[in-house]
PDB file of C-alpha atoms in Angstrom:
ATOM      1  CA  ALA A   1      12.377 254.013-105.265  1.00 67.00           C
ATOM      2  CA  GLN A   2       9.417 251.730-104.893  1.00 76.00           C
ATOM      3  CA  THR A   3       6.103 252.757-106.370  1.00 91.00           C
ATOM      4  CA  VAL A   4       2.673 251.209-106.091  1.00 96.00           C
ATOM      5  CA  THR A   5      -0.031 251.997-108.639  1.00 96.00           C
ATOM      6  CA  GLN A   6      -3.744 251.408-108.302  1.00 97.00           C
ATOM      7  CA  SER A   7      -5.327 252.424-111.589  1.00 96.00           C
ATOM      8  CA  GLN A   8      -8.950 252.145-110.449  1.00 96.00           C
ATOM      9  CA  PRO A   9      -9.952 255.067-108.209  1.00 96.00           C
ATOM     10  CA  GLU A  10     -13.459 253.611-107.843  1.00 97.00           C
ATOM     11  CA  MET A  11     -15.110 250.260-108.371  1.00 97.00           C
ATOM     12  CA  SER A  12     -18.584 248.953-107.699  1.00 97.00           C
ATOM     13  CA  VAL A  13     -19.995 245.463-107.507  1.00 97.00           C
ATOM     14  CA  GLN A  14     -23.367 243.902-106.934  1.00 97.00           C
ATOM     15  CA  GLU A  15     -23.781 242.188-103.582  1.00 97.00           C
ATOM     16  CA  ALA A  16     -22.818 238.494-103.763  1.00 97.00           C
ATOM     17  CA  GLU A  17     -20.838 239.031-106.954  1.00 97.00           C
ATOM     18  CA  THR A  18     -17.073 238.920-107.443  1.00 98.00           C
ATOM     19  CA  VAL A  19     -14.827 241.919-107.974  1.00 98.00           C
ATOM     20  CA  THR A  20     -11.130 242.284-108.714  1.00 98.00           C
ATOM     21  CA  LEU A  21      -9.048 245.285-107.683  1.00 98.00           C
ATOM     22  CA  SER A  22      -5.840 245.937-109.601  1.00 98.00           C
ATOM     23  CA  CYS A  23      -2.401 246.826-108.300  1.00 98.00           C
ATOM     24  CA  THR A  24       0.983 247.060-109.938  1.00 97.00           C
ATOM     25  CA  TYR A  25       4.255 247.880-108.270  1.00 96.00           C
ATOM     26  CA  ASP A  26       7.811 248.641-109.168  1.00 94.00           C
ATOM     27  CA  THR A  27      10.856 247.435-107.296  1.00 90.00           C
ATOM     28  CA  SER A  28      14.398 246.426-108.156  1.00 88.00           C
ATOM     29  CA  GLU A  29      14.504 243.929-105.313  1.00 87.00           C
ATOM     30  CA  SER A  30      13.740 240.230-105.656  1.00 85.00           C
ATOM     31  CA  ASP A  31      12.606 239.643-102.095  1.00 88.00           C
ATOM     32  CA  TYR A  32       9.692 241.709-100.891  1.00 91.00           C
ATOM     33  CA  TYR A  33       6.203 241.599 -99.436  1.00 92.00           C
ATOM     34  CA  LEU A  34       2.850 242.804-100.671  1.00 95.00           C
ATOM     35  CA  PHE A  35      -0.290 243.683 -98.757  1.00 95.00           C
ATOM     36  CA  TRP A  36      -3.866 244.716 -99.196  1.00 97.00           C
ATOM     37  CA  TYR A  37      -5.330 246.921 -96.488  1.00 97.00           C
ATOM     38  CA  LYS A  38      -8.976 247.890 -96.124  1.00 97.00           C
ATOM     39  CA  GLN A  39     -10.055 251.270 -94.770  1.00 96.00           C
ATOM     40  CA  PRO A  40     -13.797 251.470 -93.987  1.00 94.00           C
ATOM     41  CA  PRO A  41     -15.499 254.799 -93.187  1.00 90.00           C
ATOM     42  CA  SER A  42     -14.276 254.438 -89.597  1.00 88.00           C
ATOM     43  CA  ARG A  43     -10.765 255.084 -91.063  1.00 89.00           C
ATOM     44  CA  GLN A  44      -9.257 252.080 -89.291  1.00 89.00           C
ATOM     45  CA  MET A  45      -6.588 250.430 -91.469  1.00 93.00           C
ATOM     46  CA  ILE A  46      -7.266 246.695 -91.496  1.00 94.00           C
ATOM     47  CA  LEU A  47      -4.998 244.095 -93.053  1.00 94.00           C
ATOM     48  CA  VAL A  48      -6.861 242.007 -95.599  1.00 97.00           C
ATOM     49  CA  ILE A  49      -4.135 239.798 -97.003  1.00 96.00           C
ATOM     50  CA  ARG A  50      -0.336 239.452 -97.208  1.00 94.00           C
ATOM     51  CA  GLN A  51       1.870 237.858 -99.876  1.00 94.00           C
ATOM     52  CA  GLU A  52       5.541 236.954 -99.690  1.00 92.00           C
ATOM     53  CA  ALA A  53       7.222 237.415-103.065  1.00 91.00           C
ATOM     54  CA  TYR A  54       9.265 234.216-102.792  1.00 90.00           C
ATOM     55  CA  LYS A  55       6.077 232.171-102.509  1.00 89.00           C
ATOM     56  CA  GLN A  56       4.548 231.252-105.836  1.00 85.00           C
ATOM     57  CA  GLN A  57       1.269 230.217-104.275  1.00 92.00           C
ATOM     58  CA  ASN A  58      -1.313 232.959-104.155  1.00 95.00           C
ATOM     59  CA  ALA A  59      -2.437 233.964-100.669  1.00 94.00           C
ATOM     60  CA  THR A  60      -6.065 233.459 -99.682  1.00 95.00           C
ATOM     61  CA  GLU A  61      -8.095 234.555 -96.689  1.00 94.00           C
ATOM     62  CA  ASN A  62     -11.659 233.297 -96.776  1.00 95.00           C
ATOM     63  CA  ARG A  63     -13.443 235.301 -99.510  1.00 97.00           C
ATOM     64  CA  PHE A  64     -10.298 237.278-100.335  1.00 98.00           C
ATOM     65  CA  SER A  65      -7.589 236.006-102.647  1.00 97.00           C
ATOM     66  CA  VAL A  66      -4.812 237.508-104.692  1.00 97.00           C
ATOM     67  CA  ASN A  67      -3.422 236.951-108.161  1.00 97.00           C
ATOM     68  CA  PHE A  68       0.300 237.526-107.750  1.00 96.00           C
ATOM     69  CA  GLN A  69       2.196 237.773-111.029  1.00 95.00           C
ATOM     70  CA  LYS A  70       5.817 238.421-110.070  1.00 94.00           C
ATOM     71  CA  ALA A  71       7.171 238.840-113.579  1.00 93.00           C
ATOM     72  CA  ALA A  72       4.476 241.353-114.420  1.00 95.00           C
ATOM     73  CA  LYS A  73       4.766 242.994-110.983  1.00 95.00           C
ATOM     74  CA  SER A  74       1.054 242.686-110.552  1.00 96.00           C
ATOM     75  CA  PHE A  75      -0.873 241.967-107.343  1.00 97.00           C
ATOM     76  CA  SER A  76      -4.639 242.029-107.762  1.00 98.00           C
ATOM     77  CA  LEU A  77      -7.206 241.363-105.045  1.00 98.00           C
ATOM     78  CA  LYS A  78     -10.276 239.272-105.725  1.00 98.00           C
ATOM     79  CA  ILE A  79     -13.259 239.532-103.419  1.00 98.00           C
ATOM     80  CA  SER A  80     -15.781 236.739-103.831  1.00 98.00           C
ATOM     81  CA  ASP A  81     -19.384 236.807-102.667  1.00 97.00           C
ATOM     82  CA  SER A  82     -19.180 240.547-101.976  1.00 98.00           C
ATOM     83  CA  GLN A  83     -20.913 241.729 -98.838  1.00 97.00           C
ATOM     84  CA  LEU A  84     -22.136 245.152 -97.784  1.00 97.00           C
ATOM     85  CA  GLY A  85     -19.432 245.237 -95.125  1.00 96.00           C
ATOM     86  CA  ASP A  86     -16.768 245.036 -97.826  1.00 97.00           C
ATOM     87  CA  ALA A  87     -17.493 248.626 -98.837  1.00 97.00           C
ATOM     88  CA  ALA A  88     -14.301 250.561 -98.108  1.00 97.00           C
ATOM     89  CA  MET A  89     -11.133 252.057 -99.551  1.00 97.00           C
ATOM     90  CA  TYR A  90      -8.661 249.342-100.448  1.00 98.00           C
ATOM     91  CA  PHE A  91      -4.958 250.079-100.441  1.00 97.00           C
ATOM     92  CA  CYS A  92      -2.257 247.981-102.013  1.00 97.00           C
ATOM     93  CA  ALA A  93       1.130 248.251-100.288  1.00 96.00           C
ATOM     94  CA  HIS A  94       4.690 246.998-100.714  1.00 94.00           C
ATOM     95  CA  THR A  95       7.821 246.651 -98.622  1.00 90.00           C
ATOM     96  CA  ASN A  96      11.215 245.180 -99.430  1.00 85.00           C
ATOM     97  CA  PHE A  97      12.942 242.532 -97.327  1.00 81.00           C
ATOM     98  CA  GLY A  98      15.216 244.258 -94.858  1.00 75.00           C
ATOM     99  CA  ASN A  99      13.154 247.420 -94.919  1.00 72.00           C
ATOM    100  CA  GLU A 100      10.401 248.512 -92.575  1.00 74.00           C
ATOM    101  CA  LYS A 101       8.946 251.136 -94.893  1.00 84.00           C
ATOM    102  CA  LEU A 102       5.517 250.369 -96.343  1.00 89.00           C
ATOM    103  CA  THR A 103       4.732 252.150 -99.621  1.00 92.00           C
ATOM    104  CA  PHE A 104       1.039 252.533-100.406  1.00 95.00           C
ATOM    105  CA  GLY A 105      -0.920 252.950-103.608  1.00 96.00           C
ATOM    106  CA  THR A 106      -3.511 255.697-103.964  1.00 95.00           C
ATOM    107  CA  GLY A 107      -6.400 253.404-103.101  1.00 96.00           C
ATOM    108  CA  THR A 108      -9.563 252.101-104.748  1.00 97.00           C
ATOM    109  CA  ARG A 109     -12.938 252.987-103.335  1.00 97.00           C
ATOM    110  CA  LEU A 110     -15.189 249.931-103.480  1.00 98.00           C
ATOM    111  CA  THR A 111     -18.959 250.337-103.401  1.00 98.00           C
ATOM    112  CA  ILE A 112     -21.272 247.381-102.859  1.00 97.00           C
ATOM    113  CA  ILE A 113     -24.639 247.644-104.562  1.00 97.00           C
ATOM    114  CA  PRO A 114     -27.438 245.910-102.623  1.00 95.00           C
TER     115      PRO A 114
ATOM    116  CA  ASP B   1      -8.189 245.232 -75.968  1.00 61.00           C
ATOM    117  CA  THR B   2      -6.910 247.837 -78.377  1.00 68.00           C
ATOM    118  CA  ALA B   3      -3.593 246.785 -79.887  1.00 91.00           C
ATOM    119  CA  VAL B   4      -2.447 250.214 -81.078  1.00 95.00           C
ATOM    120  CA  SER B   5      -4.155 253.131 -79.408  1.00 95.00           C
ATOM    121  CA  GLN B   6      -3.656 256.793 -80.113  1.00 96.00           C
ATOM    122  CA  THR B   7      -5.075 259.924 -78.551  1.00 96.00           C
ATOM    123  CA  PRO B   8      -6.721 262.219 -79.261  1.00 96.00           C
ATOM    124  CA  LYS B   9      -8.907 260.827 -82.015  1.00 95.00           C
ATOM    125  CA  TYR B  10     -10.000 264.282 -83.138  1.00 96.00           C
ATOM    126  CA  LEU B  11      -8.148 267.538 -82.727  1.00 96.00           C
ATOM    127  CA  VAL B  12      -9.106 270.995 -83.987  1.00 97.00           C
ATOM    128  CA  THR B  13      -6.587 273.740 -83.374  1.00 97.00           C
ATOM    129  CA  GLN B  14      -5.492 277.113 -84.664  1.00 97.00           C
ATOM    130  CA  MET B  15      -2.542 277.880 -86.868  1.00 97.00           C
ATOM    131  CA  GLY B  16       0.630 278.485 -84.939  1.00 97.00           C
ATOM    132  CA  ASN B  17      -0.288 276.266 -82.014  1.00 97.00           C
ATOM    133  CA  ASP B  18       1.768 273.315 -80.777  1.00 97.00           C
ATOM    134  CA  LYS B  19       0.065 269.961 -80.318  1.00 97.00           C
ATOM    135  CA  SER B  20       0.930 266.363 -79.468  1.00 97.00           C
ATOM    136  CA  ILE B  21      -0.538 263.029 -80.414  1.00 98.00           C
ATOM    137  CA  LYS B  22       0.193 260.064 -78.178  1.00 97.00           C
ATOM    138  CA  CYS B  23       0.474 256.431 -79.225  1.00 97.00           C
ATOM    139  CA  GLU B  24       0.816 253.194 -77.309  1.00 97.00           C
ATOM    140  CA  GLN B  25       0.967 249.583 -78.459  1.00 96.00           C
ATOM    141  CA  ASN B  26       0.442 246.489 -76.321  1.00 95.00           C
ATOM    142  CA  LEU B  27       1.569 243.962 -78.923  1.00 93.00           C
ATOM    143  CA  GLY B  28       5.145 243.704 -77.706  1.00 92.00           C
ATOM    144  CA  HIS B  29       6.413 244.984 -81.049  1.00 92.00           C
ATOM    145  CA  ASP B  30       9.853 246.487 -81.475  1.00 90.00           C
ATOM    146  CA  THR B  31       9.035 248.964 -84.232  1.00 91.00           C
ATOM    147  CA  MET B  32       6.575 251.831 -84.261  1.00 94.00           C
ATOM    148  CA  TYR B  33       5.626 254.278 -87.005  1.00 94.00           C
ATOM    149  CA  TRP B  34       3.821 257.466 -87.814  1.00 96.00           C
ATOM    150  CA  TYR B  35       2.004 257.676 -91.136  1.00 95.00           C
ATOM    151  CA  LYS B  36       0.164 260.666 -92.551  1.00 96.00           C
ATOM    152  CA  GLN B  37      -2.974 260.410 -94.690  1.00 95.00           C
ATOM    153  CA  ASP B  38      -3.758 263.589 -96.567  1.00 92.00           C
ATOM    154  CA  SER B  39      -7.083 264.884 -97.855  1.00 89.00           C
ATOM    155  CA  LYS B  40      -6.741 262.760-100.992  1.00 87.00           C
ATOM    156  CA  LYS B  41      -6.365 259.653 -98.833  1.00 88.00           C
ATOM    157  CA  PHE B  42      -2.717 259.221 -99.765  1.00 91.00           C
ATOM    158  CA  LEU B  43      -0.798 257.426 -97.005  1.00 93.00           C
ATOM    159  CA  LYS B  44       2.855 258.111 -96.497  1.00 92.00           C
ATOM    160  CA  ILE B  45       5.331 257.155 -93.824  1.00 93.00           C
ATOM    161  CA  MET B  46       6.755 259.940 -91.703  1.00 94.00           C
ATOM    162  CA  PHE B  47       8.906 258.210 -89.089  1.00 92.00           C
ATOM    163  CA  SER B  48       9.745 254.824 -87.712  1.00 91.00           C
ATOM    164  CA  TYR B  49      11.443 253.855 -84.477  1.00 90.00           C
ATOM    165  CA  ASN B  50      12.967 250.529 -83.504  1.00 88.00           C
ATOM    166  CA  ASN B  51      13.498 250.013 -79.783  1.00 86.00           C
ATOM    167  CA  LYS B  52      13.393 253.762 -79.192  1.00 84.00           C
ATOM    168  CA  GLU B  53      15.883 254.460 -81.980  1.00 87.00           C
ATOM    169  CA  LEU B  54      14.918 256.520 -85.040  1.00 88.00           C
ATOM    170  CA  ILE B  55      15.397 254.488 -88.217  1.00 86.00           C
ATOM    171  CA  ILE B  56      13.255 256.257 -90.807  1.00 83.00           C
ATOM    172  CA  ASN B  57      12.763 259.982 -91.203  1.00 85.00           C
ATOM    173  CA  GLU B  58      11.058 260.783 -94.479  1.00 85.00           C
ATOM    174  CA  THR B  59      11.888 264.417 -95.224  1.00 77.00           C
ATOM    175  CA  VAL B  60       9.372 265.643 -92.702  1.00 86.00           C
ATOM    176  CA  PRO B  61       9.628 269.326 -91.635  1.00 90.00           C
ATOM    177  CA  ASN B  62      11.497 269.667 -88.382  1.00 91.00           C
ATOM    178  CA  ARG B  63       8.353 271.129 -86.831  1.00 95.00           C
ATOM    179  CA  PHE B  64       7.429 267.473 -86.411  1.00 95.00           C
ATOM    180  CA  SER B  65       9.311 265.781 -83.602  1.00 93.00           C
ATOM    181  CA  PRO B  66       8.656 262.175 -82.645  1.00 93.00           C
ATOM    182  CA  LYS B  67       9.607 260.910 -79.222  1.00 93.00           C
ATOM    183  CA  SER B  68       9.808 257.331 -78.050  1.00 93.00           C
ATOM    184  CA  PRO B  69      10.193 257.045 -74.258  1.00 92.00           C
ATOM    185  CA  ASP B  70      10.101 253.239 -74.537  1.00 92.00           C
ATOM    186  CA  LYS B  71       9.411 250.739 -77.266  1.00 90.00           C
ATOM    187  CA  ALA B  72       5.697 250.636 -76.471  1.00 95.00           C
ATOM    188  CA  HIS B  73       5.177 254.363 -76.944  1.00 96.00           C
ATOM    189  CA  LEU B  74       5.763 256.749 -79.821  1.00 96.00           C
ATOM    190  CA  ASN B  75       4.440 260.282 -79.505  1.00 96.00           C
ATOM    191  CA  LEU B  76       4.303 262.949 -82.180  1.00 97.00           C
ATOM    192  CA  HIS B  77       4.747 266.604 -81.324  1.00 96.00           C
ATOM    193  CA  ILE B  78       4.013 269.266 -83.912  1.00 96.00           C
ATOM    194  CA  ASN B  79       5.166 272.864 -83.476  1.00 96.00           C
ATOM    195  CA  SER B  80       3.783 275.945 -85.172  1.00 97.00           C
ATOM    196  CA  LEU B  81       0.935 274.149 -86.873  1.00 97.00           C
ATOM    197  CA  GLU B  82       0.121 275.105 -90.461  1.00 96.00           C
ATOM    198  CA  LEU B  83      -3.041 274.651 -92.525  1.00 96.00           C
ATOM    199  CA  GLY B  84      -1.276 271.999 -94.599  1.00 94.00           C
ATOM    200  CA  ASP B  85      -0.748 269.864 -91.524  1.00 96.00           C
ATOM    201  CA  SER B  86      -4.445 269.018 -91.523  1.00 96.00           C
ATOM    202  CA  ALA B  87      -4.597 265.262 -92.075  1.00 96.00           C
ATOM    203  CA  VAL B  88      -5.221 261.967 -90.386  1.00 96.00           C
ATOM    204  CA  TYR B  89      -2.148 260.733 -88.535  1.00 97.00           C
ATOM    205  CA  PHE B  90      -1.827 257.005 -88.013  1.00 97.00           C
ATOM    206  CA  CYS B  91       0.374 255.362 -85.471  1.00 97.00           C
ATOM    207  CA  ALA B  92       1.379 251.779 -86.244  1.00 95.00           C
ATOM    208  CA  SER B  93       3.612 248.993 -85.009  1.00 94.00           C
ATOM    209  CA  SER B  94       5.223 245.782 -86.253  1.00 91.00           C
ATOM    210  CA  GLN B  95       7.529 243.035 -85.092  1.00 86.00           C
ATOM    211  CA  GLY B  96      10.422 244.904 -86.645  1.00 71.00           C
ATOM    212  CA  ASP B  97      12.593 242.048 -87.885  1.00 70.00           C
ATOM    213  CA  ARG B  98      12.507 243.476 -91.434  1.00 67.00           C
ATOM    214  CA  ARG B  99      10.807 240.404 -92.852  1.00 72.00           C
ATOM    215  CA  GLY B 100       7.698 242.130 -94.095  1.00 71.00           C
ATOM    216  CA  ASN B 101       5.757 241.587 -90.916  1.00 78.00           C
ATOM    217  CA  THR B 102       2.257 242.932 -90.785  1.00 85.00           C
ATOM    218  CA  ILE B 103       2.011 246.518 -89.683  1.00 89.00           C
ATOM    219  CA  TYR B 104      -0.855 247.111 -87.278  1.00 92.00           C
ATOM    220  CA  PHE B 105      -2.437 250.529 -87.346  1.00 94.00           C
ATOM    221  CA  GLY B 106      -4.172 252.591 -84.733  1.00 94.00           C
ATOM    222  CA  GLU B 107      -7.528 254.204 -85.430  1.00 93.00           C
ATOM    223  CA  GLY B 108      -5.996 257.474 -86.546  1.00 95.00           C
ATOM    224  CA  SER B 109      -5.965 260.997 -85.156  1.00 97.00           C
ATOM    225  CA  TRP B 110      -7.836 263.489 -87.294  1.00 96.00           C
ATOM    226  CA  LEU B 111      -6.071 266.842 -87.052  1.00 97.00           C
ATOM    227  CA  THR B 112      -7.751 269.955 -88.398  1.00 97.00           C
ATOM    228  CA  VAL B 113      -5.833 273.221 -88.400  1.00 97.00           C
ATOM    229  CA  VAL B 114      -7.961 276.359 -88.779  1.00 96.00           C
TER     230      VAL B 114
END
């Protein structure tokens, strides 16, 4: 069974600084997909970034980028130039190719300090 | 235009009652899901449907019965509600070709059983 582990229940960062959220996962498959979702206080689940395991290049979306280490099964999210609107719960998630089931980590609550 | 919409957004009801949550997506997706987020923010899949056909059923009590009248709708009916059913229920949809497509979530339905 797939598992996703987020070892940081809470993180905080000064506004305009950079923060990295950790995620590790476990799968026996070689082809899979990884995601970071953001959940602000409104509870809406918003996709932040998506990574295909067969791609060696790390995905980036504006201020958000990932460090994907396939051998280590690690998928961390880096947020640059943190903004107050980045404050939210961040969930790492995984799904295997050929499967529609998304497995989530337990989340990291990110606080932005003005 | 809301891509995945679910109603009601908030629901407070007594133990033993039966309630339904409705979900509609206008993205043209083939696959729809129900996820449950418990009080500790843990998100877990309950069901998924592809073109009205059930493809994932994650050991959910049979008091929970999903129904998909067409591929744009997936409703969740819950019988004999229990205190432990209190949670946020998220409807979601994706392209459904099992290639790790992004799953789009609704805003959630916050169910409180008293």
